[in-house]
Amino acid sequence: MMASRQKVRGVGAFTVIVFLLFAVLIANFFLTVGKDYLQYFTVRSVVSDVAATPGAAERTDRQLWSEIDRRFSINSVYDLKANEVITFTEDGSGRYMLLEYEVRRNFFANLDLVAQFNRRDTLAP
């Protein structure tokens, strides 16, 4: 038998619009957070490389910050300054570099996304 036209219905225009808006919202989220995580991977690489450099534990804080800022500039990380996001600590087992910073981005209207990044590396003797 042939089904009547009223029983055979497809997805309505409203449903398609809702799905599209949801897809745009998800894409916006991943693009917003993705940029910050890509930058963090670059920052993490720079900090790890400087910490692993032989003799890093004997260098002054200012020398290490200068080297990190130089590498940040080479890698196009312009919105972070080494002396603002990196501190140095020392205990009986060695000297450590602590990377701590937070990125706050507007997501939608009055909603913000906040990402906190922390890393601790031992400075090479």
JSON list of C-alpha atoms in Angstrom, two decimals:
[
{"chain": "A", "resi": 1, "resn": "MET", "atom": "CA", "xyz": [0.00, 0.00, 0.00]},
{"chain": "A", "resi": 2, "resn": "MET", "atom": "CA", "xyz": [1.00, 3.55, -0.58]},
{"chain": "A", "resi": 3, "resn": "ALA", "atom": "CA", "xyz": [1.74, 5.59, 2.54]},
{"chain": "A", "resi": 4, "resn": "SER", "atom": "CA", "xyz": [-0.06, 8.86, 2.87]},
{"chain": "A", "resi": 5, "resn": "ARG", "atom": "CA", "xyz": [1.91, 12.07, 2.56]},
{"chain": "A", "resi": 6, "resn": "GLN", "atom": "CA", "xyz": [1.34, 13.07, 6.17]},
{"chain": "A", "resi": 7, "resn": "LYS", "atom": "CA", "xyz": [2.90, 9.90, 7.58]},
{"chain": "A", "resi": 8, "resn": "VAL", "atom": "CA", "xyz": [6.12, 10.23, 5.57]},
{"chain": "A", "resi": 9, "resn": "ARG", "atom": "CA", "xyz": [7.93, 13.23, 6.94]},
{"chain": "A", "resi": 10, "resn": "GLY", "atom": "CA", "xyz": [11.56, 14.24, 6.89]},
{"chain": "A", "resi": 11, "resn": "VAL", "atom": "CA", "xyz": [13.64, 16.37, 9.16]},
{"chain": "A", "resi": 12, "resn": "GLY", "atom": "CA", "xyz": [12.13, 19.81, 9.55]},
{"chain": "A", "resi": 13, "resn": "ALA", "atom": "CA", "xyz": [13.88, 23.09, 8.85]},
{"chain": "A", "resi": 14, "resn": "PHE", "atom": "CA", "xyz": [13.96, 23.97, 12.54]},
{"chain": "A", "resi": 15, "resn": "THR", "atom": "CA", "xyz": [15.81, 20.74, 13.37]},
{"chain": "A", "resi": 16, "resn": "VAL", "atom": "CA", "xyz": [18.38, 21.40, 10.64]},
{"chain": "A", "resi": 17, "resn": "ILE", "atom": "CA", "xyz": [18.98, 24.93, 11.95]},
{"chain": "A", "resi": 18, "resn": "VAL", "atom": "CA", "xyz": [19.41, 23.64, 15.51]},
{"chain": "A", "resi": 19, "resn": "PHE", "atom": "CA", "xyz": [21.92, 21.02, 14.36]},
{"chain": "A", "resi": 20, "resn": "LEU", "atom": "CA", "xyz": [23.85, 23.63, 12.35]},
{"chain": "A", "resi": 21, "resn": "LEU", "atom": "CA", "xyz": [23.99, 26.01, 15.32]},
{"chain": "A", "resi": 22, "resn": "PHE", "atom": "CA", "xyz": [25.17, 23.19, 17.55]},
{"chain": "A", "resi": 23, "resn": "ALA", "atom": "CA", "xyz": [27.88, 22.26, 15.01]},
{"chain": "A", "resi": 24, "resn": "VAL", "atom": "CA", "xyz": [29.04, 25.90, 14.82]},
{"chain": "A", "resi": 25, "resn": "LEU", "atom": "CA", "xyz": [29.18, 26.10, 18.62]},
{"chain": "A", "resi": 26, "resn": "ILE", "atom": "CA", "xyz": [31.26, 22.91, 18.84]},
{"chain": "A", "resi": 27, "resn": "ALA", "atom": "CA", "xyz": [33.60, 24.09, 16.06]},
{"chain": "A", "resi": 28, "resn": "ASN", "atom": "CA", "xyz": [34.03, 27.45, 17.80]},
{"chain": "A", "resi": 29, "resn": "PHE", "atom": "CA", "xyz": [34.90, 25.68, 21.05]},
{"chain": "A", "resi": 30, "resn": "PHE", "atom": "CA", "xyz": [37.58, 23.50, 19.44]},
{"chain": "A", "resi": 31, "resn": "LEU", "atom": "CA", "xyz": [39.08, 26.40, 17.49]},
{"chain": "A", "resi": 32, "resn": "THR", "atom": "CA", "xyz": [39.22, 28.57, 20.60]},
{"chain": "A", "resi": 33, "resn": "VAL", "atom": "CA", "xyz": [40.73, 25.93, 22.87]},
{"chain": "A", "resi": 34, "resn": "GLY", "atom": "CA", "xyz": [42.86, 24.42, 20.11]},
{"chain": "A", "resi": 35, "resn": "LYS", "atom": "CA", "xyz": [44.89, 27.60, 19.62]},
{"chain": "A", "resi": 36, "resn": "ASP", "atom": "CA", "xyz": [45.73, 27.73, 23.31]},
{"chain": "A", "resi": 37, "resn": "TYR", "atom": "CA", "xyz": [46.79, 24.10, 23.46]},
{"chain": "A", "resi": 38, "resn": "LEU", "atom": "CA", "xyz": [48.96, 24.43, 20.35]},
{"chain": "A", "resi": 39, "resn": "GLN", "atom": "CA", "xyz": [50.67, 27.40, 21.97]},
{"chain": "A", "resi": 40, "resn": "TYR", "atom": "CA", "xyz": [51.12, 25.43, 25.19]},
{"chain": "A", "resi": 41, "resn": "PHE", "atom": "CA", "xyz": [52.82, 22.59, 23.31]},
{"chain": "A", "resi": 42, "resn": "THR", "atom": "CA", "xyz": [55.26, 25.14, 21.84]},
{"chain": "A", "resi": 43, "resn": "VAL", "atom": "CA", "xyz": [55.87, 26.74, 25.25]},
{"chain": "A", "resi": 44, "resn": "ARG", "atom": "CA", "xyz": [56.34, 23.33, 26.85]},
{"chain": "A", "resi": 45, "resn": "SER", "atom": "CA", "xyz": [58.88, 22.37, 24.20]},
{"chain": "A", "resi": 46, "resn": "VAL", "atom": "CA", "xyz": [60.86, 25.60, 24.69]},
{"chain": "A", "resi": 47, "resn": "VAL", "atom": "CA", "xyz": [60.88, 25.28, 28.48]},
{"chain": "A", "resi": 48, "resn": "SER", "atom": "CA", "xyz": [61.90, 21.61, 28.36]},
{"chain": "A", "resi": 49, "resn": "ASP", "atom": "CA", "xyz": [64.72, 22.33, 25.91]},
{"chain": "A", "resi": 50, "resn": "VAL", "atom": "CA", "xyz": [66.11, 25.18, 28.02]},
{"chain": "A", "resi": 51, "resn": "ALA", "atom": "CA", "xyz": [65.85, 23.09, 31.20]},
{"chain": "A", "resi": 52, "resn": "ALA", "atom": "CA", "xyz": [67.69, 20.19, 29.53]},
{"chain": "A", "resi": 53, "resn": "THR", "atom": "CA", "xyz": [70.55, 22.37, 28.32]},
{"chain": "A", "resi": 54, "resn": "PRO", "atom": "CA", "xyz": [73.77, 21.31, 30.10]},
{"chain": "A", "resi": 55, "resn": "GLY", "atom": "CA", "xyz": [74.67, 23.84, 32.78]},
{"chain": "A", "resi": 56, "resn": "ALA", "atom": "CA", "xyz": [71.17, 25.29, 33.07]},
{"chain": "A", "resi": 57, "resn": "ALA", "atom": "CA", "xyz": [71.18, 24.86, 36.86]},
{"chain": "A", "resi": 58, "resn": "GLU", "atom": "CA", "xyz": [74.23, 27.14, 37.17]},
{"chain": "A", "resi": 59, "resn": "ARG", "atom": "CA", "xyz": [72.77, 29.95, 35.07]},
{"chain": "A", "resi": 60, "resn": "THR", "atom": "CA", "xyz": [71.00, 32.89, 36.70]},
{"chain": "A", "resi": 61, "resn": "ASP", "atom": "CA", "xyz": [67.26, 33.38, 36.53]},
{"chain": "A", "resi": 62, "resn": "ARG", "atom": "CA", "xyz": [67.74, 36.40, 34.26]},
{"chain": "A", "resi": 63, "resn": "GLN", "atom": "CA", "xyz": [69.89, 34.41, 31.81]},
{"chain": "A", "resi": 64, "resn": "LEU", "atom": "CA", "xyz": [67.31, 31.64, 31.63]},
{"chain": "A", "resi": 65, "resn": "TRP", "atom": "CA", "xyz": [64.41, 34.09, 31.18]},
{"chain": "A", "resi": 66, "resn": "SER", "atom": "CA", "xyz": [66.34, 35.83, 28.40]},
{"chain": "A", "resi": 67, "resn": "GLU", "atom": "CA", "xyz": [66.97, 32.53, 26.59]},
{"chain": "A", "resi": 68, "resn": "ILE", "atom": "CA", "xyz": [63.32, 31.51, 26.94]},
{"chain": "A", "resi": 69, "resn": "ASP", "atom": "CA", "xyz": [62.07, 34.91, 25.70]},
{"chain": "A", "resi": 70, "resn": "ARG", "atom": "CA", "xyz": [64.39, 34.64, 22.69]},
{"chain": "A", "resi": 71, "resn": "ARG", "atom": "CA", "xyz": [62.97, 31.20, 21.86]},
{"chain": "A", "resi": 72, "resn": "PHE", "atom": "CA", "xyz": [59.41, 32.43, 22.44]},
{"chain": "A", "resi": 73, "resn": "SER", "atom": "CA", "xyz": [60.05, 35.16, 19.87]},
{"chain": "A", "resi": 74, "resn": "ILE", "atom": "CA", "xyz": [61.48, 32.68, 17.36]},
{"chain": "A", "resi": 75, "resn": "ASN", "atom": "CA", "xyz": [58.42, 30.43, 17.81]},
{"chain": "A", "resi": 76, "resn": "SER", "atom": "CA", "xyz": [55.91, 33.32, 17.55]},
{"chain": "A", "resi": 77, "resn": "VAL", "atom": "CA", "xyz": [54.78, 33.19, 21.18]},
{"chain": "A", "resi": 78, "resn": "TYR", "atom": "CA", "xyz": [54.30, 36.93, 21.66]},
{"chain": "A", "resi": 79, "resn": "ASP", "atom": "CA", "xyz": [51.71, 37.11, 24.44]},
{"chain": "A", "resi": 80, "resn": "LEU", "atom": "CA", "xyz": [53.85, 35.46, 27.16]},
{"chain": "A", "resi": 81, "resn": "LYS", "atom": "CA", "xyz": [56.88, 36.87, 28.95]},
{"chain": "A", "resi": 82, "resn": "ALA", "atom": "CA", "xyz": [59.18, 34.36, 30.61]},
{"chain": "A", "resi": 83, "resn": "ASN", "atom": "CA", "xyz": [59.62, 36.33, 33.84]},
{"chain": "A", "resi": 84, "resn": "GLU", "atom": "CA", "xyz": [55.82, 36.49, 34.29]},
{"chain": "A", "resi": 85, "resn": "VAL", "atom": "CA", "xyz": [55.07, 32.78, 33.79]},
{"chain": "A", "resi": 86, "resn": "ILE", "atom": "CA", "xyz": [58.24, 31.02, 34.98]},
{"chain": "A", "resi": 87, "resn": "THR", "atom": "CA", "xyz": [59.65, 30.84, 38.48]},
{"chain": "A", "resi": 88, "resn": "PHE", "atom": "CA", "xyz": [62.62, 28.94, 39.85]},
{"chain": "A", "resi": 89, "resn": "THR", "atom": "CA", "xyz": [62.81, 26.90, 43.03]},
{"chain": "A", "resi": 90, "resn": "GLU", "atom": "CA", "xyz": [65.55, 24.93, 44.66]},
{"chain": "A", "resi": 91, "resn": "ASP", "atom": "CA", "xyz": [65.58, 22.10, 47.15]},
{"chain": "A", "resi": 92, "resn": "GLY", "atom": "CA", "xyz": [68.08, 19.53, 48.30]},
{"chain": "A", "resi": 93, "resn": "SER", "atom": "CA", "xyz": [67.80, 17.43, 45.16]},
{"chain": "A", "resi": 94, "resn": "GLY", "atom": "CA", "xyz": [68.21, 20.18, 42.56]},
{"chain": "A", "resi": 95, "resn": "ARG", "atom": "CA", "xyz": [66.89, 23.32, 40.94]},
{"chain": "A", "resi": 96, "resn": "TYR", "atom": "CA", "xyz": [63.50, 23.43, 39.22]},
{"chain": "A", "resi": 97, "resn": "MET", "atom": "CA", "xyz": [61.76, 25.62, 36.66]},
{"chain": "A", "resi": 98, "resn": "LEU", "atom": "CA", "xyz": [58.01, 26.07, 37.24]},
{"chain": "A", "resi": 99, "resn": "LEU", "atom": "CA", "xyz": [55.83, 27.15, 34.34]},
{"chain": "A", "resi": 100, "resn": "GLU", "atom": "CA", "xyz": [52.40, 28.39, 35.43]},
{"chain": "A", "resi": 101, "resn": "TYR", "atom": "CA", "xyz": [49.99, 30.48, 33.43]},
{"chain": "A", "resi": 102, "resn": "GLU", "atom": "CA", "xyz": [46.35, 30.85, 32.57]},
{"chain": "A", "resi": 103, "resn": "VAL", "atom": "CA", "xyz": [44.60, 31.80, 29.35]},
{"chain": "A", "resi": 104, "resn": "ARG", "atom": "CA", "xyz": [41.13, 33.30, 29.41]},
{"chain": "A", "resi": 105, "resn": "ARG", "atom": "CA", "xyz": [39.22, 33.62, 26.13]},
{"chain": "A", "resi": 106, "resn": "ASN", "atom": "CA", "xyz": [35.75, 34.90, 25.41]},
{"chain": "A", "resi": 107, "resn": "PHE", "atom": "CA", "xyz": [33.70, 32.00, 24.10]},
{"chain": "A", "resi": 108, "resn": "PHE", "atom": "CA", "xyz": [30.15, 33.20, 23.59]},
{"chain": "A", "resi": 109, "resn": "ALA", "atom": "CA", "xyz": [28.42, 36.32, 24.86]},
{"chain": "A", "resi": 110, "resn": "ASN", "atom": "CA", "xyz": [29.43, 36.59, 28.53]},
{"chain": "A", "resi": 111, "resn": "LEU", "atom": "CA", "xyz": [30.92, 33.08, 28.78]},
{"chain": "A", "resi": 112, "resn": "ASP", "atom": "CA", "xyz": [34.68, 32.66, 29.04]},
{"chain": "A", "resi": 113, "resn": "LEU", "atom": "CA", "xyz": [36.89, 29.62, 28.62]},
{"chain": "A", "resi": 114, "resn": "VAL", "atom": "CA", "xyz": [39.77, 29.37, 31.07]},
{"chain": "A", "resi": 115, "resn": "ALA", "atom": "CA", "xyz": [42.73, 27.07, 30.55]},
{"chain": "A", "resi": 116, "resn": "GLN", "atom": "CA", "xyz": [45.41, 26.66, 33.22]},
{"chain": "A", "resi": 117, "resn": "PHE", "atom": "CA", "xyz": [48.79, 25.26, 32.30]},
{"chain": "A", "resi": 118, "resn": "ASN", "atom": "CA", "xyz": [51.40, 23.98, 34.78]},
{"chain": "A", "resi": 119, "resn": "ARG", "atom": "CA", "xyz": [54.70, 22.24, 34.25]},
{"chain": "A", "resi": 120, "resn": "ARG", "atom": "CA", "xyz": [57.76, 21.53, 36.41]},
{"chain": "A", "resi": 121, "resn": "ASP", "atom": "CA", "xyz": [61.15, 20.73, 34.88]},
{"chain": "A", "resi": 122, "resn": "THR", "atom": "CA", "xyz": [64.43, 19.91, 36.58]},
{"chain": "A", "resi": 123, "resn": "LEU", "atom": "CA", "xyz": [67.30, 22.10, 35.40]},
{"chain": "A", "resi": 124, "resn": "ALA", "atom": "CA", "xyz": [70.23, 20.10, 34.05]},
{"chain": "A", "resi": 125, "resn": "PRO", "atom": "CA", "xyz": [73.46, 20.32, 36.03]}
]
